[in-house]
Coordinates of C-alpha atoms in Angstrom, one line a residue:
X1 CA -4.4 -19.9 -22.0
X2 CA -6.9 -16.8 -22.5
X3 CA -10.1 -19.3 -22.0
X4 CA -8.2 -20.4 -19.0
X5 CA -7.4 -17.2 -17.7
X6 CA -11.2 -16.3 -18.0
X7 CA -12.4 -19.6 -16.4
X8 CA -10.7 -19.1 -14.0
X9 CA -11.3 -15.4 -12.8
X10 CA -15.5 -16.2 -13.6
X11 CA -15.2 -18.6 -10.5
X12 CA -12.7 -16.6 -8.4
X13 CA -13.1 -13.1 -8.4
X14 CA -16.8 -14.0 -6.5
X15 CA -15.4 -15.8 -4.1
X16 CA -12.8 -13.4 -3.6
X17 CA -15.4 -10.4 -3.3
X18 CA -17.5 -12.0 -1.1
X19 CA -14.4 -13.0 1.2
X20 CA -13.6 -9.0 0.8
X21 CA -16.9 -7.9 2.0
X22 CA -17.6 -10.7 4.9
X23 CA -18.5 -8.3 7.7
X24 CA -15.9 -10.7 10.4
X25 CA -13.1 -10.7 7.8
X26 CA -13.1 -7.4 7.6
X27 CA -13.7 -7.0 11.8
X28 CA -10.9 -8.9 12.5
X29 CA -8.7 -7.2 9.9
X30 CA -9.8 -3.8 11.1
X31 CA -9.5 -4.9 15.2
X32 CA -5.5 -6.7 14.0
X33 CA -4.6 -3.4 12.7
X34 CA -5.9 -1.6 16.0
X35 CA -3.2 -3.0 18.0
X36 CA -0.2 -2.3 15.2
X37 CA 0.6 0.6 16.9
X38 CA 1.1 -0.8 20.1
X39 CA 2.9 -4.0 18.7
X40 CA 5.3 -2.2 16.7
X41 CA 5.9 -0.1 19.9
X42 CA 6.7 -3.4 21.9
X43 CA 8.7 -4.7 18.8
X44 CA 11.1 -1.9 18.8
X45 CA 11.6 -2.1 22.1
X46 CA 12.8 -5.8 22.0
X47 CA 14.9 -5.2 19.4
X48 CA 16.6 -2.5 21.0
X49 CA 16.9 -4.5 23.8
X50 CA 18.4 -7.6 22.3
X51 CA 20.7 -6.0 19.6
X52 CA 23.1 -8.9 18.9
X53 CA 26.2 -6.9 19.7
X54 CA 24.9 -6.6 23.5
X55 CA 26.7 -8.5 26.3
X56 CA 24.2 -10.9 28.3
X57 CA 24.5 -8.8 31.3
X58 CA 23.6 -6.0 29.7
X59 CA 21.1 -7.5 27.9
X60 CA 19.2 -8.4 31.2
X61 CA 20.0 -4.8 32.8
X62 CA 17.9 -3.3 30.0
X63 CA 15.0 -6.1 29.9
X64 CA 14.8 -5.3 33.8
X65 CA 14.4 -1.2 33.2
X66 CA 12.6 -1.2 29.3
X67 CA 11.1 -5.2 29.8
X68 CA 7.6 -3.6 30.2
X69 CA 7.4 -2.2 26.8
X70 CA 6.6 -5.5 25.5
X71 CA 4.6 -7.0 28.9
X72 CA 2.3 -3.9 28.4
X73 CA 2.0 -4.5 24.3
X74 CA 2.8 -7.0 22.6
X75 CA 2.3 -10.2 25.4
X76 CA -1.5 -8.7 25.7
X77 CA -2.2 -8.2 21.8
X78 CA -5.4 -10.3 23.0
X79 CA -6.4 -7.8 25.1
X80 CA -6.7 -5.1 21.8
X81 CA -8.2 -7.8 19.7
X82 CA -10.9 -8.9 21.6
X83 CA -11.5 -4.9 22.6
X84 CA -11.2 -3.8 18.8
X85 CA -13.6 -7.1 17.2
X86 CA -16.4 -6.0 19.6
X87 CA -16.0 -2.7 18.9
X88 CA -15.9 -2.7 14.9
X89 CA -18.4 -5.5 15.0
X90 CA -20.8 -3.5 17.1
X91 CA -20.3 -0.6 14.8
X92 CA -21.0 -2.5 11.7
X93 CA -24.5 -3.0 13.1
X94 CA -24.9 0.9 14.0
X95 CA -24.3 0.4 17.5
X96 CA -22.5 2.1 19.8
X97 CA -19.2 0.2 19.4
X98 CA -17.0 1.7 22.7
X99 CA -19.7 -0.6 25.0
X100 CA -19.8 -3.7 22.5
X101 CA -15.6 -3.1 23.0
X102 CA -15.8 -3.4 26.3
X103 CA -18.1 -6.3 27.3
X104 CA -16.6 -8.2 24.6
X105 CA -13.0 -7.6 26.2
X106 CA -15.0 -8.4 30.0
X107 CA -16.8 -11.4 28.5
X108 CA -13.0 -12.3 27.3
X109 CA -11.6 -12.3 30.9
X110 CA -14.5 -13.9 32.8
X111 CA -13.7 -17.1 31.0
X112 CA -9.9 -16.3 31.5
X113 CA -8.7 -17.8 35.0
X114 CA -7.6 -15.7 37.3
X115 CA -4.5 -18.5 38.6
X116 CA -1.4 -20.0 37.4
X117 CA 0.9 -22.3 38.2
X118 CA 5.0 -20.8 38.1
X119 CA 7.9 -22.5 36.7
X120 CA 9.0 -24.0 40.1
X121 CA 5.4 -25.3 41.0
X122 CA 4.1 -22.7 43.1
X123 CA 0.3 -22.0 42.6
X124 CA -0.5 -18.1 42.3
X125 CA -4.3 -17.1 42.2
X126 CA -5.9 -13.4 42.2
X127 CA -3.2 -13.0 39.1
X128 CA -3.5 -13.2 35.3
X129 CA -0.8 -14.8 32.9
X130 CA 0.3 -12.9 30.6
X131 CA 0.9 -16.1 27.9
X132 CA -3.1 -16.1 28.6
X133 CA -3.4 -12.5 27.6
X134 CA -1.1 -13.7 24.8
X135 CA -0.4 -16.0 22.1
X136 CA -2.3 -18.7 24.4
X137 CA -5.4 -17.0 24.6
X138 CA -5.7 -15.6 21.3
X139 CA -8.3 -18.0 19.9
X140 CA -10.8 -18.1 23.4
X141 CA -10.2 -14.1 23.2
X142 CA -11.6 -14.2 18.7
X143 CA -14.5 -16.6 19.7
X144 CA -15.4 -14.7 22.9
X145 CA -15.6 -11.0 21.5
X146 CA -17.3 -12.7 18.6
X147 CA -20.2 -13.9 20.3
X148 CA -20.2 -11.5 23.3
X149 CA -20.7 -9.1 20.3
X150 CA -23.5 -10.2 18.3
X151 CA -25.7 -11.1 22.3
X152 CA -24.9 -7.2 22.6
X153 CA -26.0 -6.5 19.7
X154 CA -29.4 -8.3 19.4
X155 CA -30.7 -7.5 22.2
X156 CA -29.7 -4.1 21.5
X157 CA -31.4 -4.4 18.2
X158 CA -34.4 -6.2 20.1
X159 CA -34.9 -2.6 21.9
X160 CA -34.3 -4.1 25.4
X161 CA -33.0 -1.0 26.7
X162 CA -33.5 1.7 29.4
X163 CA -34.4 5.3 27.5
X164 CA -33.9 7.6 29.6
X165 CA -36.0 10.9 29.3
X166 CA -35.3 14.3 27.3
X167 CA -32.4 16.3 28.4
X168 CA -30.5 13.3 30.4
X169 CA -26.5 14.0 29.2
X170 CA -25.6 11.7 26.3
X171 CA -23.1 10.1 28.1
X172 CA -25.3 9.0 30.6
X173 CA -28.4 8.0 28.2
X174 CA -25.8 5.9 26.2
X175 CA -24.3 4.0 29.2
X176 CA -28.1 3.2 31.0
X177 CA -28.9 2.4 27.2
X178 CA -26.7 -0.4 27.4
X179 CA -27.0 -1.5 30.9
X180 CA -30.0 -4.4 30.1
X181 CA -27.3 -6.2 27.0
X182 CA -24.0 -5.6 29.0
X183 CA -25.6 -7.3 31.7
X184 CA -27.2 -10.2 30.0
X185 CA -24.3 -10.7 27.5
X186 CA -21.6 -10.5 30.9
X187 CA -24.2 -13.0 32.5
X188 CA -24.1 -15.3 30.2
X189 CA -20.5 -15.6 29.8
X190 CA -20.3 -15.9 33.7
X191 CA -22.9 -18.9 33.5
X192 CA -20.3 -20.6 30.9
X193 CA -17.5 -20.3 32.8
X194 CA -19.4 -21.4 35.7
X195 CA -20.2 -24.4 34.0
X196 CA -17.6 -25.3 32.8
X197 CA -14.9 -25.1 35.7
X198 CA -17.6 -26.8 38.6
X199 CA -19.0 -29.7 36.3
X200 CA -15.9 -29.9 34.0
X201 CA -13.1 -29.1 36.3
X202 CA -11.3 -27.2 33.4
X203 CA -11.2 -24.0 31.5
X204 CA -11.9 -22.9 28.1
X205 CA -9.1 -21.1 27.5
X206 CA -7.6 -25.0 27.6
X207 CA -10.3 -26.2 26.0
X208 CA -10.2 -24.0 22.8
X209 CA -6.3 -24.2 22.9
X210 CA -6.1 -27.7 22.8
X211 CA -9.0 -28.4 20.6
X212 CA -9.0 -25.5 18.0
X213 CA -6.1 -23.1 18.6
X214 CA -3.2 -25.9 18.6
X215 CA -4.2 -27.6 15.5
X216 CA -5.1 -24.6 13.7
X217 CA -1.3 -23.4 15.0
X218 CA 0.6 -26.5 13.7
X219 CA -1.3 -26.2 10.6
X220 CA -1.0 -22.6 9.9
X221 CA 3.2 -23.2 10.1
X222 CA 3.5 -25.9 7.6
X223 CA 5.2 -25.3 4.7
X224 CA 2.3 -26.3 2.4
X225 CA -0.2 -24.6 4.1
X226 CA 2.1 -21.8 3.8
X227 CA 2.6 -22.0 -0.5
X228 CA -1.2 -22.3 -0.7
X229 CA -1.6 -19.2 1.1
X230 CA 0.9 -17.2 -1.3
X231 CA -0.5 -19.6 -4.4
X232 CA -4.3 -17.6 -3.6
X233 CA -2.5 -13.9 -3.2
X234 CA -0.9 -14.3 -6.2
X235 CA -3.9 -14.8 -8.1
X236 CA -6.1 -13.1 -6.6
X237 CA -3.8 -9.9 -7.7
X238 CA -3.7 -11.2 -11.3
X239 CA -7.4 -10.4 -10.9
X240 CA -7.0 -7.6 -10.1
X241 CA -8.5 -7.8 -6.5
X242 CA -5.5 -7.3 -3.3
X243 CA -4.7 -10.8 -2.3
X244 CA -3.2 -9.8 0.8
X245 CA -5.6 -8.0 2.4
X246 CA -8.2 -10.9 1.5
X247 CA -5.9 -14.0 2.3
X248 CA -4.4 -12.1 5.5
X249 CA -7.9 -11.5 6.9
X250 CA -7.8 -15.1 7.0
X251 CA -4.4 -16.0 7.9
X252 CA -3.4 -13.5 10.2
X253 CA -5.1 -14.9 13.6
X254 CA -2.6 -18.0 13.1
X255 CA 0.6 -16.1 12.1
X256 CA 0.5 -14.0 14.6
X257 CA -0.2 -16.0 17.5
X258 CA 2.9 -18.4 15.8
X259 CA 4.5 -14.3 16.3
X260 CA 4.2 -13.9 19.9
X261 CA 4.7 -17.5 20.8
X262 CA 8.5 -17.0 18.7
X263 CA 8.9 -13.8 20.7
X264 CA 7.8 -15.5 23.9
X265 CA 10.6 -17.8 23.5
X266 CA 13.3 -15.6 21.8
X267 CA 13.0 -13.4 25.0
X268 CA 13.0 -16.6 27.0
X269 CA 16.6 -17.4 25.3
X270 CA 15.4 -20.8 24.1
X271 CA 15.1 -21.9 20.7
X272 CA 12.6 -20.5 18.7
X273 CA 9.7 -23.1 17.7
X274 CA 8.3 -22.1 14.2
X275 CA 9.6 -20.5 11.1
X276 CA 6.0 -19.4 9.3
X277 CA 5.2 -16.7 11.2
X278 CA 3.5 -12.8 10.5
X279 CA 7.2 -11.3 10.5
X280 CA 8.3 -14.3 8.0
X281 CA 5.6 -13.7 5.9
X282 CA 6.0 -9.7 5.6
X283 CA 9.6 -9.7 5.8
X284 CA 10.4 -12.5 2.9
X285 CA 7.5 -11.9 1.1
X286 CA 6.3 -8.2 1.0
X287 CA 9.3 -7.1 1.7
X288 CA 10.9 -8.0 -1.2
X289 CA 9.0 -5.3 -3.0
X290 CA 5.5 -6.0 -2.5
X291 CA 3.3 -8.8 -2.9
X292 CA 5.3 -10.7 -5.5
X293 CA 8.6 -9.7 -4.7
X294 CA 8.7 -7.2 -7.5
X295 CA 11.6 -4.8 -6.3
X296 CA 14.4 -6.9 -8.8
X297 CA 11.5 -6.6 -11.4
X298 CA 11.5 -3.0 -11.9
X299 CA 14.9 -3.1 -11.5
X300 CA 15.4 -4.8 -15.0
X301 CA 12.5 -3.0 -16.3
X302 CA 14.5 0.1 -15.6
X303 CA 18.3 -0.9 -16.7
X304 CA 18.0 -3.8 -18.3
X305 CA 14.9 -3.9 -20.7
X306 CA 15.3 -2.1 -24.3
X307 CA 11.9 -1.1 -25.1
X308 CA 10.6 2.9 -23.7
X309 CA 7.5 1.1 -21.9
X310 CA 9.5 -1.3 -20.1
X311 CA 11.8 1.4 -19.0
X312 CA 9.6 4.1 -18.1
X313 CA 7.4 2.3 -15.6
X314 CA 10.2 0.4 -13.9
X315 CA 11.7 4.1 -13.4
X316 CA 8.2 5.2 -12.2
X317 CA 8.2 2.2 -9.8
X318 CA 12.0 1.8 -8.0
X319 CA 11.0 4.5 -5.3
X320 CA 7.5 3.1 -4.3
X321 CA 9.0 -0.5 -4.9
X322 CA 12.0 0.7 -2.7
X323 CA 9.5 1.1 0.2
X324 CA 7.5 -2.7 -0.7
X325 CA 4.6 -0.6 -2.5
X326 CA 3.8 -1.7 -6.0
X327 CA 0.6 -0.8 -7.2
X328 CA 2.9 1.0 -9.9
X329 CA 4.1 -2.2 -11.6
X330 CA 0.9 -4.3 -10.8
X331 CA -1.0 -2.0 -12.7
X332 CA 1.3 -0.3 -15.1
X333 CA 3.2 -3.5 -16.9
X334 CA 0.3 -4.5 -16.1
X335 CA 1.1 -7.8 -14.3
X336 CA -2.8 -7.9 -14.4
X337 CA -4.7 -10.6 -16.3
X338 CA -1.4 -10.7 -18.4
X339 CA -1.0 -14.1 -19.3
X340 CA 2.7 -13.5 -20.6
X341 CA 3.8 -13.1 -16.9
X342 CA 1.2 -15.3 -15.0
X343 CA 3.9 -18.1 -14.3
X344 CA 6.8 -16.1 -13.0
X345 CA 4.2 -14.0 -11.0
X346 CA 2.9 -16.8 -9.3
X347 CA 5.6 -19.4 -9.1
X348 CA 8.3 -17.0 -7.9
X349 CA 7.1 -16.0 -4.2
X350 CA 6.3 -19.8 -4.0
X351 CA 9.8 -20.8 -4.6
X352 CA 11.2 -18.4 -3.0
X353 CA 9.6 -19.0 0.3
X354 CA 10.5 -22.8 -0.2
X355 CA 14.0 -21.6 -0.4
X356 CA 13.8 -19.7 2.8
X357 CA 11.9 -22.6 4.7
X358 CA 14.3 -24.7 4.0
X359 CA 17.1 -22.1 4.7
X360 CA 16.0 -21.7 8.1
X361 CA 15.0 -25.6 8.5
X362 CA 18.3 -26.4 8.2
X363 CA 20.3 -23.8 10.6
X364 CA 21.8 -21.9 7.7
X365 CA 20.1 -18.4 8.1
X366 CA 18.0 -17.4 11.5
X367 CA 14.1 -17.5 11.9
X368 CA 12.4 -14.4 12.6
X369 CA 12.4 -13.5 16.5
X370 CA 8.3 -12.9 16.1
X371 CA 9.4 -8.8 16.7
X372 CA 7.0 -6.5 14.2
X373 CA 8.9 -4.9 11.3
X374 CA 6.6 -2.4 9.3
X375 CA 6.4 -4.1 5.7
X376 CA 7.7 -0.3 4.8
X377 CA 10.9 -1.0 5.7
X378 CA 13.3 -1.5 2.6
X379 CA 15.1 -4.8 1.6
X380 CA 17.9 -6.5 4.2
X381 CA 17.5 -3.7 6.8
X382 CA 14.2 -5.5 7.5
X383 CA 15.7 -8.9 7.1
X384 CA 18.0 -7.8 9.9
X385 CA 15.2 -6.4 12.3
X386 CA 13.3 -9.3 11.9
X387 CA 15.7 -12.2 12.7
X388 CA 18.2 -10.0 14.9
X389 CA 21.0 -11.0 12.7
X390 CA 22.3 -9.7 9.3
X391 CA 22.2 -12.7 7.7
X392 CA 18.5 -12.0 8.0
X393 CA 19.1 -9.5 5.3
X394 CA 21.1 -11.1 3.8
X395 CA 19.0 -14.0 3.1
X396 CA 17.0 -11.4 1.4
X397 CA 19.6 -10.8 -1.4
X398 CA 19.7 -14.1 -2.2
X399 CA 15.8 -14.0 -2.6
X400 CA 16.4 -11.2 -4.5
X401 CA 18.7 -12.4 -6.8
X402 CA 16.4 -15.3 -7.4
X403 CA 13.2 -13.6 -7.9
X404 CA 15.5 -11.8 -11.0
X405 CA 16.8 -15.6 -12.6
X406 CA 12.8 -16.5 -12.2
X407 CA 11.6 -13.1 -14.4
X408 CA 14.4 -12.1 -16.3
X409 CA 13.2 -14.4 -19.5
X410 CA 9.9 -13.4 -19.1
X411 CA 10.8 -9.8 -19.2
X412 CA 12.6 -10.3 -22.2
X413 CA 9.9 -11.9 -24.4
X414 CA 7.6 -8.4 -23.1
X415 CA 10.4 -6.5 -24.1
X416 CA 11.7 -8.0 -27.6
X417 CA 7.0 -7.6 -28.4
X418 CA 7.5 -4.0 -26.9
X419 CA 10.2 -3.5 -29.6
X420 CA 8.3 -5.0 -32.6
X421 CA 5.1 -2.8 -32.0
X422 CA 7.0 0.4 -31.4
X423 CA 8.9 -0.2 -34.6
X424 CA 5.9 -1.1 -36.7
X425 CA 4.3 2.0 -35.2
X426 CA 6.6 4.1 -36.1
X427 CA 7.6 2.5 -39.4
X428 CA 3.7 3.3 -40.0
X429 CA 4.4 6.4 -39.2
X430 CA 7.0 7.0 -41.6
X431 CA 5.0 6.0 -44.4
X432 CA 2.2 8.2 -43.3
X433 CA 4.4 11.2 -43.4
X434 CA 5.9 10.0 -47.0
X435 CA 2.4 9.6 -48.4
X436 CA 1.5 13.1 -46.9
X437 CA 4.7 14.9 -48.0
X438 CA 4.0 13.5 -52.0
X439 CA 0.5 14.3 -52.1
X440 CA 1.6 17.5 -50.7
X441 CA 3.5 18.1 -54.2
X442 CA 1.2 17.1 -56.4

């Protein structure tokens, strides 16, 4: 098992550092957690306005006054991305990362039509959708900040720039400074679209959609896909290294867009289309008490388990785990690169999450709305903000209970070694102070 372990972290924890250090990983995890603020905004807002105890009239009174909490947040989350990767991205390269934000977001709309079509047929132009701005146009908006970022920035690099002289404001130098790569970048982009719309009669937002962004989608919301994304958090945190943040970087473009396209509907009262989503995965995941679902762990540690170890560090960790942190229990069992708890720790959140699936597959619990609940939020409250029922939470003391049948043997074998080396310690102990007291007589 040891020369497994090792094996297997040689080949990994590479991998996983360069994944950890890839400069667009880390933009797109940096420009996602730019707009948090302004999705959680638009989250509470929906929830407040579709609290299950509301009548339907009431329901539509409140969308009508408080509706545009969400239209100005969450229904243009592509807006923020594609301002926030062409901003961090520009940074990474020491440039001035408010202009690469901004021609990345204007590179973003040139290629966005400017026209739709309504729900009874009529054809409205001079007007942007907001599905484009959206879940639809999520992957068009990546891909288009993206490469509107890196033209910026080359020809920046390249020096194909306006100085201007001593003593010209810095606001001004900075803005003729990047006059020459706005413009090129914003011309070619415009060239593109041009392109594409008079020889191909078509767009790329419906390009990228149907070509990258929809089988990406149906992909991403698949149950398998799903357990092979928690199978590589798992382990990457046995390592020692934080599989979310590594895995999510990765992930998060398709959850959320599955997110907004849940909301979309759930606002729409129709029926909501997937299950894997970003608020499944914090809510029945990390909000059992972390990654790995560790809040029933310290739980036994704590009240259950014999030995002082055990009990001491599950104390330590219930407020922390309360709250879905638990650095305290990763690090202080330690659950890393100990072999003796490698198969609850990474077979538990897997069958837990089938559980769930199938749960919601099935009609017997609801499917998160696609609102944002902070993965702060403590055990069944969150369950309930996320699916806009209480069964949501209670779906999570199920989980719950589960994640405590899955470790609870485990735990015990820890404990019961615990109790043999304290008692052999402290056996040696006794004999030490015997050996001392009798030479002391002689």
């Amino acid at each position: 098992m040891n020369n497994f372990i090792d094996n297997l972290a040689e080949k990994l924890t590479p991998l996983a550092g360069k994944l950890g250090s890839n400069r667009y990983l880390a933009v797109l995890r940096d420009a996602f957690m730019l707009s948090f603020p302004l999705t959680m905004f638009g989250s509470i807002v929906v929830v407040l306005n579709n609290l299950p105890f509301w009548s339907d009239d009431l329901k539509g009174t409140l969308g009508g006054l408080f509706g545009n909490g969400q239209n100005a947040t969450m229904s243009i989350m592509t807006i923020f991305i594609t301002f926030g990767i062409g901003y961090y991205l520009t940074r990474s390269y020491d440039e001035d990362g408010i202009f690469g934000g901004a021609v990345s977001l204007s590179s973003y709309l040139i290629l966005t039509p400017f026209n739709f079509t309504t729900a009874d047929g009529a054809e409205v132009s001079g007007a942007l959708s907001l599905d484009r701005l959206g879940a639809k146009g999520m992957f068009i908006g990546m891909l288009a900040a993206f490469i509107a970022a890196e033209i910026y920035v080359r020809i920046t690099k390249k020096g194909i720039v306006i100085k201007m002289p001593e003593g010209v404001p810095d606001a001004v130098a900075r803005s003729f400074g990047a006059l020459i790569p706005a413009i090129s970048t914003l011309t070619i982009f415009l060239m593109l679209n041009a392109l594409v719309s008079g020889v191909f009669t078509t767009n790329l937002h419906d390009v990228i959609y149907t070509v990258i962004q929809k089988p990406l989608v149906g992909l991403g919301s698949s149950l398998p896909a799903t357990l092979v994304s928690l199978f590589f958090v798992q382990i990457l945190w046995f390592f020692g290294l934080h599989g979310q943040i590594i895995v999510n970087s990765v992930m998060d473009p398709i959850w959320n867009t599955l997110a907004l396209e849940n909301l979309d509907a759930f606002k729409a009262g129709e029926a909501l289309p997937h299950i894997i989503t970003k608020p499944f995965m914090e809510t029945f995941t990390v909000g059992l008490g972390g990654s790995g679902m560790t809040l029933m762990v310290v739980i036994l540690m704590a009240f259950v388990m014999k030995s002082r170890q055990m009990k001491d560090i599950g104390r330590l960790a219930i407020g922390p785990g309360l709250f879905n942190v638990n650095e305290p229990v990763i690090f202080g069992l330690p659950i890393v690169l100990n072999a003796s708890i490698a198969i609850p720790w990474i077979l538990t959140p897997l069958i837990v999450t089938t559980v769930n699936y199938l749960s919601m597959a099935s009609g017997l619990f609801p499917t998160p709305t696609g609102v944002t609940v902070p993965w702060t939020v403590p055990l069944f409250f969150s369950g309930m903000m996320a699916t806009n029922s209480v069964m949501g939470g209670v779906l999570q003391l199920i989980d719950f209970v589960i994640v405590g049948v899955m470790w609870y043997p485990f735990l015990k074998v820890v404990d019961k070694a615990n109790l043999a080396l304290t008692f052999e310690e402290d056996t040696q102990a006794s004999d030490r102070t015997s050996l001392q007291g009798a030479q002391s007589k002689n």
